[in-house]
XYZ file of C-alpha atoms in Angstrom:
560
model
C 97.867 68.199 157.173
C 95.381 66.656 154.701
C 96.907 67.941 152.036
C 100.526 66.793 152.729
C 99.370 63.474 153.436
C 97.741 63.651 150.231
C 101.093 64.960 148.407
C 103.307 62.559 149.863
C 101.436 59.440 148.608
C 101.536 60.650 145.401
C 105.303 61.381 145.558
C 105.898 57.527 146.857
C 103.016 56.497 143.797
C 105.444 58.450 141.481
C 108.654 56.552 142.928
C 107.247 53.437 142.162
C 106.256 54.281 138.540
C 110.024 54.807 138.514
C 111.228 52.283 140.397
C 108.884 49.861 138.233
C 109.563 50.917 135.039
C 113.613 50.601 135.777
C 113.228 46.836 137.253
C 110.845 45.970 134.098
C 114.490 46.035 131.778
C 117.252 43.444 132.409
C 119.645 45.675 134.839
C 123.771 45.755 133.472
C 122.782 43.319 131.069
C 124.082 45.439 128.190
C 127.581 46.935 128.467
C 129.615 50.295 127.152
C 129.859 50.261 123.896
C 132.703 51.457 124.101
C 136.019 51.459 125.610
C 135.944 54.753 127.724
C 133.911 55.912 130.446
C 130.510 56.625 129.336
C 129.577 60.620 129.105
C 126.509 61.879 127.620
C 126.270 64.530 125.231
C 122.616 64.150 124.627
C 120.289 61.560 126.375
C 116.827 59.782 124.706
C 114.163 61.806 125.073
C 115.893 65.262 124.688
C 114.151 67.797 122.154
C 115.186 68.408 118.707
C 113.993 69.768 115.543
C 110.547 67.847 114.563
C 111.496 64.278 116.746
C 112.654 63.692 120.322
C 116.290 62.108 120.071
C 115.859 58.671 120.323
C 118.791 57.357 122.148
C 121.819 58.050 124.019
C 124.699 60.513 121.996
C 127.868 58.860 124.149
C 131.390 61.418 123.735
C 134.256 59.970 121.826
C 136.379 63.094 123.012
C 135.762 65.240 119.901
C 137.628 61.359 118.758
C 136.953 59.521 115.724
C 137.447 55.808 115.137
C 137.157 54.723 118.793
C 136.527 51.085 119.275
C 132.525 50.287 119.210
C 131.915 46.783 120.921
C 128.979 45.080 121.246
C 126.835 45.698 123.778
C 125.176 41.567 124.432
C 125.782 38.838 122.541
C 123.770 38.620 119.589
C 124.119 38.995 115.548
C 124.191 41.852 113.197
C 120.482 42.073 112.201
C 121.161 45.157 109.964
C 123.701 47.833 108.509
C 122.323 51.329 106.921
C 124.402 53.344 104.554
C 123.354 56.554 104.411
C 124.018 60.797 103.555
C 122.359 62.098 106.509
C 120.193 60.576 109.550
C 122.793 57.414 110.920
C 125.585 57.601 108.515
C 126.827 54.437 108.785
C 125.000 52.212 111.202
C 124.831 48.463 112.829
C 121.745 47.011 113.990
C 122.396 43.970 116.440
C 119.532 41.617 117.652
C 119.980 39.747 120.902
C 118.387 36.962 122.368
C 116.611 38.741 125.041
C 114.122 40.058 122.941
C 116.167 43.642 122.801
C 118.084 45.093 119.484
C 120.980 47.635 119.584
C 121.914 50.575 116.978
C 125.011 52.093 116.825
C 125.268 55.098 114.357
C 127.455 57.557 112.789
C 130.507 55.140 112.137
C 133.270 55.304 109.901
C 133.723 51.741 109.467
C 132.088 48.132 109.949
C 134.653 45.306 111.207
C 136.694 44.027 108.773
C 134.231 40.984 107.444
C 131.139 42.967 107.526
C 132.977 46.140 105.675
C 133.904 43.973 102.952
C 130.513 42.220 102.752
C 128.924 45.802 102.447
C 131.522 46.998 100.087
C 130.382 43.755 97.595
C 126.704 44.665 97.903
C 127.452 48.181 96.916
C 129.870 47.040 93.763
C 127.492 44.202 92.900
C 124.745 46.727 92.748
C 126.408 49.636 91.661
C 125.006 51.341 94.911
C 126.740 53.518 97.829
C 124.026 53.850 100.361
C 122.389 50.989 101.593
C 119.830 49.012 103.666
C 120.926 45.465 104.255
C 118.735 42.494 106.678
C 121.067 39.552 107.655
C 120.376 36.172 109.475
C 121.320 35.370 112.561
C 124.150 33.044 111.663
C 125.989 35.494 108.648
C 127.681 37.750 111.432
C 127.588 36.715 114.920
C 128.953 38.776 117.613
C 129.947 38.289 121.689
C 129.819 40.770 123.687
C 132.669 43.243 123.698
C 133.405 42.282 120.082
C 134.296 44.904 118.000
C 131.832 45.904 115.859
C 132.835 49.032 114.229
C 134.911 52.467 114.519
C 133.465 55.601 116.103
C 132.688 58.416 113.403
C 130.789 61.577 112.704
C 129.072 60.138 109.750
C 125.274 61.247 108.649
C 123.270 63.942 110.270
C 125.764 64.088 112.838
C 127.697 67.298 113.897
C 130.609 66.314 115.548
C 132.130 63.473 116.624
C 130.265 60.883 118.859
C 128.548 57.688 118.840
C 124.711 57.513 119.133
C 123.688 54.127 120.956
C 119.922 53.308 121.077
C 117.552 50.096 122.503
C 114.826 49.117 121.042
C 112.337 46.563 121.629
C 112.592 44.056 118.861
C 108.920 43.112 117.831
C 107.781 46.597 118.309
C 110.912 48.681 116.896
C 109.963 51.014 119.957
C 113.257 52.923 121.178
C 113.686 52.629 124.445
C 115.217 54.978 127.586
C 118.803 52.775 127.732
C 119.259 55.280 130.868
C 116.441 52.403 132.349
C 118.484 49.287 131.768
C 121.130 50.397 134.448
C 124.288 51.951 133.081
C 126.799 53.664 135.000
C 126.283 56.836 134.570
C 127.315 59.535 137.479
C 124.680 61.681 137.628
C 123.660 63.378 140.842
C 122.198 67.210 139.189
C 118.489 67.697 139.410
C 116.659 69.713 136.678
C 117.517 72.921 136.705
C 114.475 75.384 135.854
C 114.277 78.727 134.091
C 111.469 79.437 133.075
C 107.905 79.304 133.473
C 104.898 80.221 131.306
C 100.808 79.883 130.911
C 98.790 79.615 128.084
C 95.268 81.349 127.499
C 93.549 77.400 126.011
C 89.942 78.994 125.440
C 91.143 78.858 121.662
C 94.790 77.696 121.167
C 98.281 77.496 123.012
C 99.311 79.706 119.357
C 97.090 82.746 120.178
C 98.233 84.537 121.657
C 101.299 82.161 122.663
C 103.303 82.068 126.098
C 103.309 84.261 128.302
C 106.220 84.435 130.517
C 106.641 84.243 134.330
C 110.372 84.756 136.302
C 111.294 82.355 138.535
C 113.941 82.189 141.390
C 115.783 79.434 142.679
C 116.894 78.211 146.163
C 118.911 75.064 145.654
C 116.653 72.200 144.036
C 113.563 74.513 144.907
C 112.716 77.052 142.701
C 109.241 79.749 142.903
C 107.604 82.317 140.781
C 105.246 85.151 142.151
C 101.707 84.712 142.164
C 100.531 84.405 138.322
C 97.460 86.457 137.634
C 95.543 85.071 134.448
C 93.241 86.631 132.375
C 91.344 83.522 131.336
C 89.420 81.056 133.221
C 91.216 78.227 131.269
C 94.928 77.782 130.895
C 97.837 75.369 131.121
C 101.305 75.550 131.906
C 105.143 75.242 130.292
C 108.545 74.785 131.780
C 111.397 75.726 130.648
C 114.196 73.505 132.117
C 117.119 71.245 131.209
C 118.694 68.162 133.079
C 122.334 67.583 133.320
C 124.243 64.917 134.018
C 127.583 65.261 136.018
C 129.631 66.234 132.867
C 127.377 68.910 131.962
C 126.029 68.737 128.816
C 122.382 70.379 128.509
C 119.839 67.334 128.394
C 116.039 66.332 128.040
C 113.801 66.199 130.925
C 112.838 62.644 131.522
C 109.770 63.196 134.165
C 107.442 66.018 134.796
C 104.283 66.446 137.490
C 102.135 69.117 137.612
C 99.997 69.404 141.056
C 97.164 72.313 141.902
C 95.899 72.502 145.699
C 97.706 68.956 146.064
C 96.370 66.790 143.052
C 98.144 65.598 140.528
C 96.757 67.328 137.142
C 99.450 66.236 134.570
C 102.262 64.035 134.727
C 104.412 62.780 131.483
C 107.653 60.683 131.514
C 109.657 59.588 128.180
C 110.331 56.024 128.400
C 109.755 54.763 124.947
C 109.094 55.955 121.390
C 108.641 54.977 118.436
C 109.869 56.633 115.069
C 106.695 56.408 113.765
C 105.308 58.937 116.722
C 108.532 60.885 117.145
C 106.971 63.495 115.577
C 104.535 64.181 118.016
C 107.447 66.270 119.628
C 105.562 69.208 118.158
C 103.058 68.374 120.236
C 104.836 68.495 123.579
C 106.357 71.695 123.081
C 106.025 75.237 122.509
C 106.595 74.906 118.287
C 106.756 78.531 117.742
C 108.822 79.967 120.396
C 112.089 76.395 119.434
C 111.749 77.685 116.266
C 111.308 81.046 116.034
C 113.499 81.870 119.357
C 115.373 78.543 120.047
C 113.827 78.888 123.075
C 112.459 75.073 124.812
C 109.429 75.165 126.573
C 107.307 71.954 127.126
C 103.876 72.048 127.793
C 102.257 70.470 130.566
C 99.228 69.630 129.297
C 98.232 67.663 126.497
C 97.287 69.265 122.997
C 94.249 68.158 121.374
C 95.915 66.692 118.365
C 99.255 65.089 120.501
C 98.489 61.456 120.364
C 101.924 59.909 121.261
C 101.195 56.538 123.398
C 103.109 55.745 126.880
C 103.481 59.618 127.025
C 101.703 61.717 129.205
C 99.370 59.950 132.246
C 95.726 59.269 131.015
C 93.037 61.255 131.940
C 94.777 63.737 133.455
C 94.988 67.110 130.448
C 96.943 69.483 132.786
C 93.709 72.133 131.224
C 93.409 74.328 134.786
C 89.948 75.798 134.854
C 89.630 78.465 137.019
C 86.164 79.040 137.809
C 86.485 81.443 140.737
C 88.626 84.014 141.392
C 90.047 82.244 144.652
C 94.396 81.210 144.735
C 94.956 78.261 144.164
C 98.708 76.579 144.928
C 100.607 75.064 141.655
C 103.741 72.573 142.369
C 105.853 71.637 139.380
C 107.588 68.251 140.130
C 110.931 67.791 137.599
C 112.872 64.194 137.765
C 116.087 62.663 136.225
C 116.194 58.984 135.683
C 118.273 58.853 138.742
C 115.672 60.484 141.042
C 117.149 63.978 141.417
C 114.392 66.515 141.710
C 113.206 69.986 141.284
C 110.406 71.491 142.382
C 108.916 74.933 141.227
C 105.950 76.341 143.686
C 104.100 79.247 143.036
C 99.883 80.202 142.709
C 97.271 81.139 140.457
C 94.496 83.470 140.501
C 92.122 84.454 137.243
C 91.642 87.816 136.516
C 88.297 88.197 134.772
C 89.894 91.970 134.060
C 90.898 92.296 130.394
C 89.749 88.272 129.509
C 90.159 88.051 124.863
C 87.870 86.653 122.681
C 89.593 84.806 119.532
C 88.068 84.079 116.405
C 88.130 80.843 114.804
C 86.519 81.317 111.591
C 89.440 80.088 109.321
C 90.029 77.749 111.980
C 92.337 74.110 110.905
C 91.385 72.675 113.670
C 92.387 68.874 115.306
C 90.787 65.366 114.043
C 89.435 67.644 111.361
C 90.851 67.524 107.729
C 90.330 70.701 105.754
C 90.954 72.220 102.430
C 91.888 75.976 101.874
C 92.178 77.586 98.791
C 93.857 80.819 97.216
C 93.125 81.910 93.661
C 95.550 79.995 92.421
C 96.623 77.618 94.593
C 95.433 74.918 96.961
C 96.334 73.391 100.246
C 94.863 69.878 101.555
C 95.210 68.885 105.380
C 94.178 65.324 106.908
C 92.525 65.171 110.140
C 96.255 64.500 112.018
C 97.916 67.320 110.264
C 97.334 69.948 113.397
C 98.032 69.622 117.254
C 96.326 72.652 118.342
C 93.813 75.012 116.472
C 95.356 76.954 113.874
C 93.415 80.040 112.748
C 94.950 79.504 108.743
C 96.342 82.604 106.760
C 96.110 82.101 103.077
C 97.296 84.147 100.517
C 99.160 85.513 97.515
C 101.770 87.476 96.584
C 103.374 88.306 92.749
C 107.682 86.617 92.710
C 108.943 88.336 89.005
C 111.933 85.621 89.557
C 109.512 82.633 89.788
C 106.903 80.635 87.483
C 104.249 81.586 90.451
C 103.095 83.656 92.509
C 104.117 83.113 95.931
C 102.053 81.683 98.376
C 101.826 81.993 101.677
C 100.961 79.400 103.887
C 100.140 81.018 107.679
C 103.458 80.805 109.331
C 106.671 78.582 109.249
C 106.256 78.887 113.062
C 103.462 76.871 113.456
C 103.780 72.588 112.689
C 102.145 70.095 110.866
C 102.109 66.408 112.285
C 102.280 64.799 108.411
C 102.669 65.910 104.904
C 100.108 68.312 103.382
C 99.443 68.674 99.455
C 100.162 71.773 97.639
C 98.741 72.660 94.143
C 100.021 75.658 92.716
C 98.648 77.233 88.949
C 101.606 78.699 87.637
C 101.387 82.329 86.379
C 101.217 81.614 82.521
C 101.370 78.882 80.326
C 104.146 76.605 80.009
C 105.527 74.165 77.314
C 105.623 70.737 77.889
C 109.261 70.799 78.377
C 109.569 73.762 80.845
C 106.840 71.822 82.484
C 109.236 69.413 82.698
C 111.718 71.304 84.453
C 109.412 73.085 87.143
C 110.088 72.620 90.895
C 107.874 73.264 93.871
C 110.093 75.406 96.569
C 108.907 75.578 99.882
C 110.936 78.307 102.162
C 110.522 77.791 106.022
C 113.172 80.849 107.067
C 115.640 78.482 108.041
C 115.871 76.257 104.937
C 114.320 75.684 101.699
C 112.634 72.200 100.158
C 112.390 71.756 96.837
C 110.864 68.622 95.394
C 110.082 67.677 91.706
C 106.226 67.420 92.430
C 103.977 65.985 89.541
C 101.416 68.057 87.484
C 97.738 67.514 87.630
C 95.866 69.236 84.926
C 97.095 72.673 84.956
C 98.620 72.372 88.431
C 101.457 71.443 90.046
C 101.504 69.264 92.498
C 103.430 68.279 96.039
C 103.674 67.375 99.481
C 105.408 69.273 102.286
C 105.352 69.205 106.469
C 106.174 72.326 106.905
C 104.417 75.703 106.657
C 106.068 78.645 104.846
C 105.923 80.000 101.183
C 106.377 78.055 98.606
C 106.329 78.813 94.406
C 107.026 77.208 90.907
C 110.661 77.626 90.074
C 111.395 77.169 86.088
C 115.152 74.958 86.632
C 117.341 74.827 83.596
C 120.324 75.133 85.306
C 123.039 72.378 85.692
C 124.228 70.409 88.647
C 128.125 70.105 88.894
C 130.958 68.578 91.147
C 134.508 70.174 91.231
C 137.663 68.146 91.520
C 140.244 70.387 93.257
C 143.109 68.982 90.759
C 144.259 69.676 87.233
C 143.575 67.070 84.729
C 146.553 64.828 84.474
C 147.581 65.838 88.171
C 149.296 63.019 89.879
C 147.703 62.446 93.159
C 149.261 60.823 96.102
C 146.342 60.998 98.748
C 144.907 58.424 100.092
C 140.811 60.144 98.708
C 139.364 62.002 96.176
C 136.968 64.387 97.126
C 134.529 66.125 94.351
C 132.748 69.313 95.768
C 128.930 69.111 94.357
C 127.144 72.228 93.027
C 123.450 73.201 92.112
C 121.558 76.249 91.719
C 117.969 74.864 92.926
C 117.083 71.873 95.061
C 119.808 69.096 95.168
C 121.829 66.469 93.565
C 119.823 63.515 93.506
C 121.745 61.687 91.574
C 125.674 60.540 91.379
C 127.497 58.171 89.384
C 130.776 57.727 88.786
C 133.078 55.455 86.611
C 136.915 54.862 86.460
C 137.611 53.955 83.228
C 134.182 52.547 82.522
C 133.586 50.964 85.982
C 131.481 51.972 88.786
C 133.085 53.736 91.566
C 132.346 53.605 94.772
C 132.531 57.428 96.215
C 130.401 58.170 99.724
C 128.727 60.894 100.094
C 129.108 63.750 103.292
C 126.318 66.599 103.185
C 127.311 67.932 99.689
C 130.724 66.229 99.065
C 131.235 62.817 97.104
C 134.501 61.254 98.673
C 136.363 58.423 97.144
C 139.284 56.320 99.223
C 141.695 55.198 97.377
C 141.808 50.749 96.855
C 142.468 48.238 94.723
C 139.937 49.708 92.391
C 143.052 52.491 91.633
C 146.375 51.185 93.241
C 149.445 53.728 93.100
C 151.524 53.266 90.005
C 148.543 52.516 87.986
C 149.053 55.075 85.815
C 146.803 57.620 83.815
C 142.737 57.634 85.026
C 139.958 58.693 83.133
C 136.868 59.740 85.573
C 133.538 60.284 84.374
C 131.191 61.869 86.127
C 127.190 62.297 86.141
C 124.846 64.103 88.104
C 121.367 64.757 88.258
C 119.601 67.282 90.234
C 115.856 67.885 91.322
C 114.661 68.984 88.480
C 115.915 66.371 86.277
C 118.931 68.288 84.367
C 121.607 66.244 83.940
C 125.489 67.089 83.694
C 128.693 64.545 82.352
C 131.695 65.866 83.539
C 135.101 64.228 82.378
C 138.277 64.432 84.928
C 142.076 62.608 84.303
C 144.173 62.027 86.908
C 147.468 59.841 87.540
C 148.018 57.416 90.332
C-alpha cells in the first residue's frame, strides 16, 4: 500500500511538470502556418543522425508551393539561402518575446523575393544569410510569407516550422504552445535492453530483452544481469493520429517505486543538439538503424533542461534480491505507456574490461600511430571509449590508411588528424592533397592545411581516413547541344567530381553573373529578365572549383 501511495504522488508530481511546462507558453497564440489541417510527419525532439530534430516537419501532401502564413504578427528578422540544412528559410520575430522559422521553401513573398534576389546580384552571391529590422518587412498574422518546398536537406516535400525563444535562440517543443493536433496514441514500445556500466554502455553494448504488450501496458520477463551495475534503454516510438513514427517526448524510469531517471525534451539549443549521441544507443542507429534511448545519463551527455538532476538512472544491484522496474512513456498530450518487468544480478559469469587505451570523458587525450596523430578535447567522448589505433598500407592513396577505432562509436566535437604521407611530395602535389575520412556510410573530404611534414584536419566522426593526391577536374554537364534553342522555363547543369566536392560555382551570361541555385549536386537556373525569350544567341561560361583546389572553365551556347 506504501508503495502505491508512493507511485501515485509521483505520477500527479509528473502531471504537473507537464501541466506546468504547457501553461508556461502563450496557449493558441500562434496559428497554422498553413492553410490545411496540421499533420505531423516528424515532431521536435525526434532522433536523427547526430541532432534531435528541432521542430515540427508539418505534411504539405507530398505538395509543393502551399501557402506558408505567418504564424503572429511580427517582422521578418531573417532569410537563409542555402544547399542543404533549411533550403530556403524565413525567420520572423514577434513581440512576445518568441521567433518563428519556416524552412525548405521555394519562394519568399513577392517583396522579400525580390529584395533577396538584389542582395544576391549586388553581391554576386546565391546562398545567403540576411538580418533585417523590424520595420523593412512587417507581417500580420496569416500573411503570406512564402511557398511550401522541398528545398535543402529536405527529402520530400513538407514544411518544417520551429519556436524559438528569441534572446536565447533555444528551439522550443511548439507541441507546448497548444496547437490542434489530434493525437490520442500512447507510445508504443518494442524493445527493451540493459547495459553492463562497470566500464562503458559500448562494451559490450545492449543486450536485448522481448517484451509483450497488453493495450497501453507492456512487460518483459524477469531480466537476469550479470553485473552489479547497469542501466536501461527503450526502444519505442510515439504516433500521432495520422501515423507517422515520432520522438518520445517524456520518459520515467522507477525501481521498487522511486523514481531513478526521468528526461523530457522541451527545449534545445543547436549548440547542444549534438548531445543526441549522448541519449542514445550510437552504435546500434548507426550500425543497425535500430533507436534505442538510454535511460540514464552518460558521463560525457551534458545537454541542459534534459534529463531530471540528480537522478543517473545507474541501478546498482548490490544483492542478489528482485527488485520491480516500471518504465513510464508520455506524449505531449498525456497518453501513456507503461513497461513493468524485474531485475535480479547474477554474480554467475560477471566480465572484467580493460581500459588501458581508454578516451575517456572530461579527459582530452592524444593517440598516436607511426605516422599519424589524433587529438581529442575533454568533450569529445560521452562514454569511455577503449581507442583502436592503427595502420594499414592504401597503393591508391598518398597514405597509409588509418584507422580510427570504429565509425560506430561518436565524437561530441571535431578532433584533429595529422597524417605523414607515405613519401615525399612536391610543393605542388602538396598542394593538391586531400584528407578523406570514410565513415561506411559516406565519405568527408576536406582540404586540411600542412604542418611541417604533416597534413593536417579536423573531423567528428570516427572511421579511416588517408591522403588522397587530387589532380582531377570538377565539371557540370548541360543536357543540350551548343546552339540548342531552349524553350524551358530552367537550365539545369549536372555537377561532377572525382574526390570531395564542388566548392565553388560561378557562372556568367555573356559576361554577367548568373544567378543559378544549387539542389544537392545540381546548379539550376530559372529563366528572367536576365535571358528573356527571343533574345537570341547566349554564351555561358562556366567555373568550378572543387576541394582540392583544381579548377575547370567550361564554355556552353545556347539560344533563347
Amino acid at each position: 500500500m506504501k508503495i502505491l501511495c508512493k507511485l501515485m504522488l509521483i505520477i500527479c508530481s509528473i502531471n504537473s511538470i507537464i501541466t506546468q511546462a504547457q501553461t508556461n507558453y502563450p496557449q493558441n497564440y500562434f496559428r497554422n502556418p498553413l492553410n490545411i489541417p496540421m499533420q505531423l510527419a516528424a515532431n521536435f525532439g525526434a532522433v536523427r543522425t547526430n541532432h534531435f530534430h528541432m521542430g515540427l516537419d508539418l505534411r504539405t501532401n507530398s505538395q509543393e508551393n502551399l501557402s506558408v502564413v505567418a504564424a503572429a504578427d511580427g517582422y521578418v528578422s531573417r532569410i537563409k539561402v542555402e544547399r542543404y540544412g533549411f533550403g530556403n528559410a524565413v525567420y520572423i520575430t514577434h513581440p512576445n518575446g518568441y521567433t518563428t522559422v519556416y524552412a525548405h521553401l521555394n519562394k519568399y513573398f513577392d517583396k522579400l523575393e525580390e529584395y533577396v534576389k538584389e542582395r544576391q546580384y549586388k553581391e554576386e552571391k546565391w546562398e545567403q544569410d540576411i538580418t533585417f529590422q523590424p520595420g523593412q518587412f512587417p507581417v500580420t498574422k496569416g500573411q503570406l510569407i512564402a511557398l511550401s518546398g522541398n528545398t535543402g536537406g529536405s527529402a520530400g516535400p513538407h514544411l518544417h516550422f520551429e519556436i524559438r525563444n528569441t534572446k536565447t535562440e533555444e528551439c522550443l517543443n511548439p507541441l507546448l504552445f497548444g496547437f490542434a493536433i489530434p493525437d490520442s496514441v500512447a507510445p508504443i514500445i518494442s524493445g527493451l535492453y540493459w547495459y553492463d556500466r562497470r566500464f562503458s554502455t559500448y562494451e559490450p553494448g545492449a543486450n536485448g530483452v522481448s517484451v509483450k504488450k497488453a493495450g497501453n501496458t507492456y512487460t518483459a520477463d524477469i531480466v537476469r544481469v550479470n553485473s552489479p551495475t547497469i542501466s536501461f534503454g527503450i526502444k519505442a516510438v510515439d504516433k500521432a493520429n495520422q501515423g507517422f513514427n515520432l520522438g518520445i517526448y517524456q520518459a520515467e524510469l522507477l525501481m521498487d517505486g522511486k523514481l531513478i531517471y526521468g528526461f523530457s525534451i522541451d527545449k534545445v539549443s543547436y549548440d547542444d543538439t549534438r548531445y543526441l549521441n549522448g541519449c542514445i544507443d550510437y552504435t546500434k542507429f548507426i550500425r543497425d538503424k535500430i533507436g534505442i534511448q538510454h535511460l540514464s545519463t552518460l558521463p560525457g551527455m551534458k545537454l541542459q533542461n534534459y534529463s531530471i538532476p540528480n537522478l543517473s538512472g545507474i541501478i546498482n544491484l548490490q544483492d542478489e534480491d528482485v527488485h520491480n522496474i516500471e518504465i513510464v512513456l508520455k506524449d505531449v498530450k498525456g497518453n501513456t505507456s507503461r513497461l513493468i518487468t524485474k531485475v535480479q544480478f547474477n554474480k554467475e559469469g560477471s566480465q572484467v574490461f580493460s581500459t588501458a587505451k581508454a578516451v575517456l570523458p572530461n579527459d582530452g587525450k592524444t593517440i598516436a600511430s607511426e605516422n599519424a596523430e589524433i587529438g581529442f578535447s575533454k568533450n569529445a567522448v560521452y562514454d569511455a571509449v577503449n581507442f583502436n589505433m592503427y595502420e594499414k598500407p592504401d597503393a591508391d592513396a598518398a597514405s597509409n590508411a588509418i584507422v580510427l577505432n570504429s565509425p560506430y562509436i561518436p565524437v561530441h566535437d571535431n578532433y584533429t588528424l595529422k597524417i605523414r604521407p607515405n613519401r615525399k611530395l612536391t610543393k605542388e602535389e602538396k598542394d593538391k592533397v586531400v584528407v578523406s575520412l570514410n565513415y561506411g556510410s559516406d565519405t568527408d573530404v576536406i582540404k586540411g592545411k600542412w604542418n611541417g611534414d604533416q597534413a593536417e584536419g579536423q573531423f567528428n566522426r570516427l572511421g579511416t581516413a588517408k591522403l588522397i593526391l587530387d589532380n582531377s577536374l570538377p565539371s557540370v554537364f548541360s543536357g543540350w547541344k551548343d546552339g540548342a534553342v531552349i524553350n524551358g522555363g530552367t537550365l539545369l547543369l549536372k555537377g561532377n567530381t572525382k574526390i570531395g566536392d564542388i566548392v565553388s560555382f560561378r557562372a556568367e551570361l555573356d559576361g554577367k553573373w548568373l544567378r543559378f541555385a544549387r539542389v544537392k549536386d545540381d546548379f539550376i537556373y530559372v529563366f528572367d529578365e536576365k535571358c528573356p525569350k527571343g533574345s537570341g544567341e547566349h554564351t555561358l561560361k562556366v567555373t568550378t572549383v572543387n576541394t582540392a583546389g583544381n579548377t575547370n572553365t567550361q564554355t556552353f551556347t545556347f539560344q533563347r
